[in-house]
PDB file of C-alpha atoms in Angstrom:
ATOM      1  CA  MET O 588      -2.180  22.983 -14.370  1.00 94.00           C
ATOM      2  CA  ASP O 589      -0.957  20.461 -16.931  1.00 97.00           C
ATOM      3  CA  GLU O 590      -3.515  17.662 -16.445  1.00 98.00           C
ATOM      4  CA  ASP O 591      -1.589  15.143 -18.559  1.00 98.00           C
ATOM      5  CA  LEU O 592       1.641  15.660 -16.648  1.00 98.00           C
ATOM      6  CA  PHE O 593      -0.160  15.544 -13.298  1.00 98.00           C
ATOM      7  CA  ASN O 594      -1.969  12.332 -14.280  1.00 98.00           C
ATOM      8  CA  MET O 595       1.278  10.704 -15.425  1.00 98.00           C
ATOM      9  CA  GLU O 596       3.106  11.685 -12.232  1.00 98.00           C
ATOM     10  CA  LEU O 597       0.220  10.498 -10.047  1.00 97.00           C
ATOM     11  CA  ARG O 598       0.079   7.134 -11.803  1.00 98.00           C
ATOM     12  CA  LYS O 599       3.850   6.736 -11.437  1.00 98.00           C
ATOM     13  CA  PHE O 600       3.606   7.433  -7.710  1.00 98.00           C
ATOM     14  CA  LEU O 601       0.692   5.024  -7.234  1.00 97.00           C
ATOM     15  CA  LYS O 602       2.543   2.284  -9.129  1.00 98.00           C
ATOM     16  CA  THR O 603       5.510   2.732  -6.786  1.00 98.00           C
ATOM     17  CA  VAL O 604       3.179   2.613  -3.777  1.00 97.00           C
ATOM     18  CA  GLY O 605       1.563  -0.586  -5.025  1.00 97.00           C
ATOM     19  CA  VAL O 606       4.776  -2.410  -5.881  1.00 98.00           C
ATOM     20  CA  THR O 607       6.657  -1.470  -2.708  1.00 98.00           C
ATOM     21  CA  SER O 608       3.648  -2.059  -0.450  1.00 97.00           C
ATOM     22  CA  GLN O 609       3.102  -5.532  -1.880  1.00 98.00           C
ATOM     23  CA  ARG O 610       6.761  -6.409  -1.332  1.00 98.00           C
ATOM     24  CA  GLU O 611       6.709  -5.143   2.271  1.00 98.00           C
ATOM     25  CA  ILE O 612       3.471  -6.970   3.090  1.00 97.00           C
ATOM     26  CA  GLU O 613       4.767 -10.223   1.577  1.00 97.00           C
ATOM     27  CA  GLN O 614       7.996  -9.974   3.588  1.00 98.00           C
ATOM     28  CA  ALA O 615       6.132  -9.213   6.823  1.00 97.00           C
ATOM     29  CA  VAL O 616       3.757 -12.139   6.330  1.00 97.00           C
ATOM     30  CA  ARG O 617       6.643 -14.540   5.567  1.00 96.00           C
ATOM     31  CA  LYS O 618       8.440 -13.415   8.726  1.00 97.00           C
ATOM     32  CA  GLY O 619       5.188 -13.791  10.661  1.00 97.00           C
ATOM     33  CA  ILE O 620       4.779 -17.341   9.387  1.00 96.00           C
ATOM     34  CA  GLU O 621       8.400 -18.176  10.265  1.00 96.00           C
ATOM     35  CA  SER O 622       7.993 -16.791  13.791  1.00 97.00           C
ATOM     36  CA  GLY O 623       4.611 -18.425  14.312  1.00 96.00           C
ATOM     37  CA  ALA O 624       2.805 -15.080  14.710  1.00 97.00           C
ATOM     38  CA  VAL O 625       0.501 -16.035  11.807  1.00 97.00           C
ATOM     39  CA  LYS O 626      -0.243 -19.244   9.949  1.00 95.00           C
ATOM     40  CA  SER O 627      -1.798 -20.330   6.697  1.00 93.00           C
ATOM     41  CA  GLY O 628      -5.523 -19.661   6.760  1.00 95.00           C
ATOM     42  CA  ASP O 629      -5.228 -16.615   9.049  1.00 97.00           C
ATOM     43  CA  ARG O 630      -6.427 -13.154   8.100  1.00 97.00           C
ATOM     44  CA  VAL O 631      -4.394 -10.028   8.818  1.00 97.00           C
ATOM     45  CA  LYS O 632      -5.735  -6.509   9.142  1.00 97.00           C
ATOM     46  CA  VAL O 633      -3.966  -3.903   7.021  1.00 98.00           C
ATOM     47  CA  LYS O 634      -4.126  -0.123   6.823  1.00 97.00           C
ATOM     48  CA  ALA O 635      -2.702   2.234   4.224  1.00 97.00           C
ATOM     49  CA  THR O 636      -2.422   5.958   4.770  1.00 97.00           C
ATOM     50  CA  ILE O 637      -1.906   8.552   2.062  1.00 97.00           C
ATOM     51  CA  SER O 638      -1.111  12.092   3.129  1.00 97.00           C
ATOM     52  CA  ILE O 639      -0.050  15.253   1.368  1.00 97.00           C
ATOM     53  CA  ALA O 640       1.938  17.703   3.451  1.00 96.00           C
ATOM     54  CA  GLY O 641       0.495  21.189   3.298  1.00 97.00           C
ATOM     55  CA  LEU O 642      -2.750  20.118   1.610  1.00 97.00           C
ATOM     56  CA  ASP O 643      -4.665  18.721   4.570  1.00 96.00           C
ATOM     57  CA  LEU O 644      -5.037  15.242   3.079  1.00 97.00           C
ATOM     58  CA  ASN O 645      -4.868  12.222   5.349  1.00 97.00           C
ATOM     59  CA  HIS O 646      -6.716   9.324   3.662  1.00 98.00           C
ATOM     60  CA  GLU O 647      -6.786   5.907   5.357  1.00 98.00           C
ATOM     61  CA  ILE O 648      -7.790   2.631   3.751  1.00 97.00           C
ATOM     62  CA  ASP O 649      -8.489  -0.374   5.988  1.00 98.00           C
ATOM     63  CA  GLY O 650      -8.668  -3.932   4.778  1.00 98.00           C
ATOM     64  CA  THR O 651      -8.107  -7.588   5.524  1.00 98.00           C
ATOM     65  CA  ILE O 652      -5.840  -9.995   3.673  1.00 97.00           C
ATOM     66  CA  SER O 653      -6.309 -13.740   3.870  1.00 97.00           C
ATOM     67  CA  ILE O 654      -3.141 -15.793   4.136  1.00 95.00           C
ATOM     68  CA  GLY O 655      -3.671 -18.806   1.918  1.00 87.00           C
TER      69      GLY O 655
END
């Protein structure tokens, strides 16, 4: 296995995950504020799941984000 290539590809994927996830979360929170579902000062629970088909990986990360 080419470790350098794998590392570069993995970092590229994780950067995409981070950027797109942040955008989606920001949009969802703005819509929630507009609809009244959440307000400034609330906290929202979030969950991210990473899976790899065929490799038996299903990793979940739970967290909370404060809406300032």
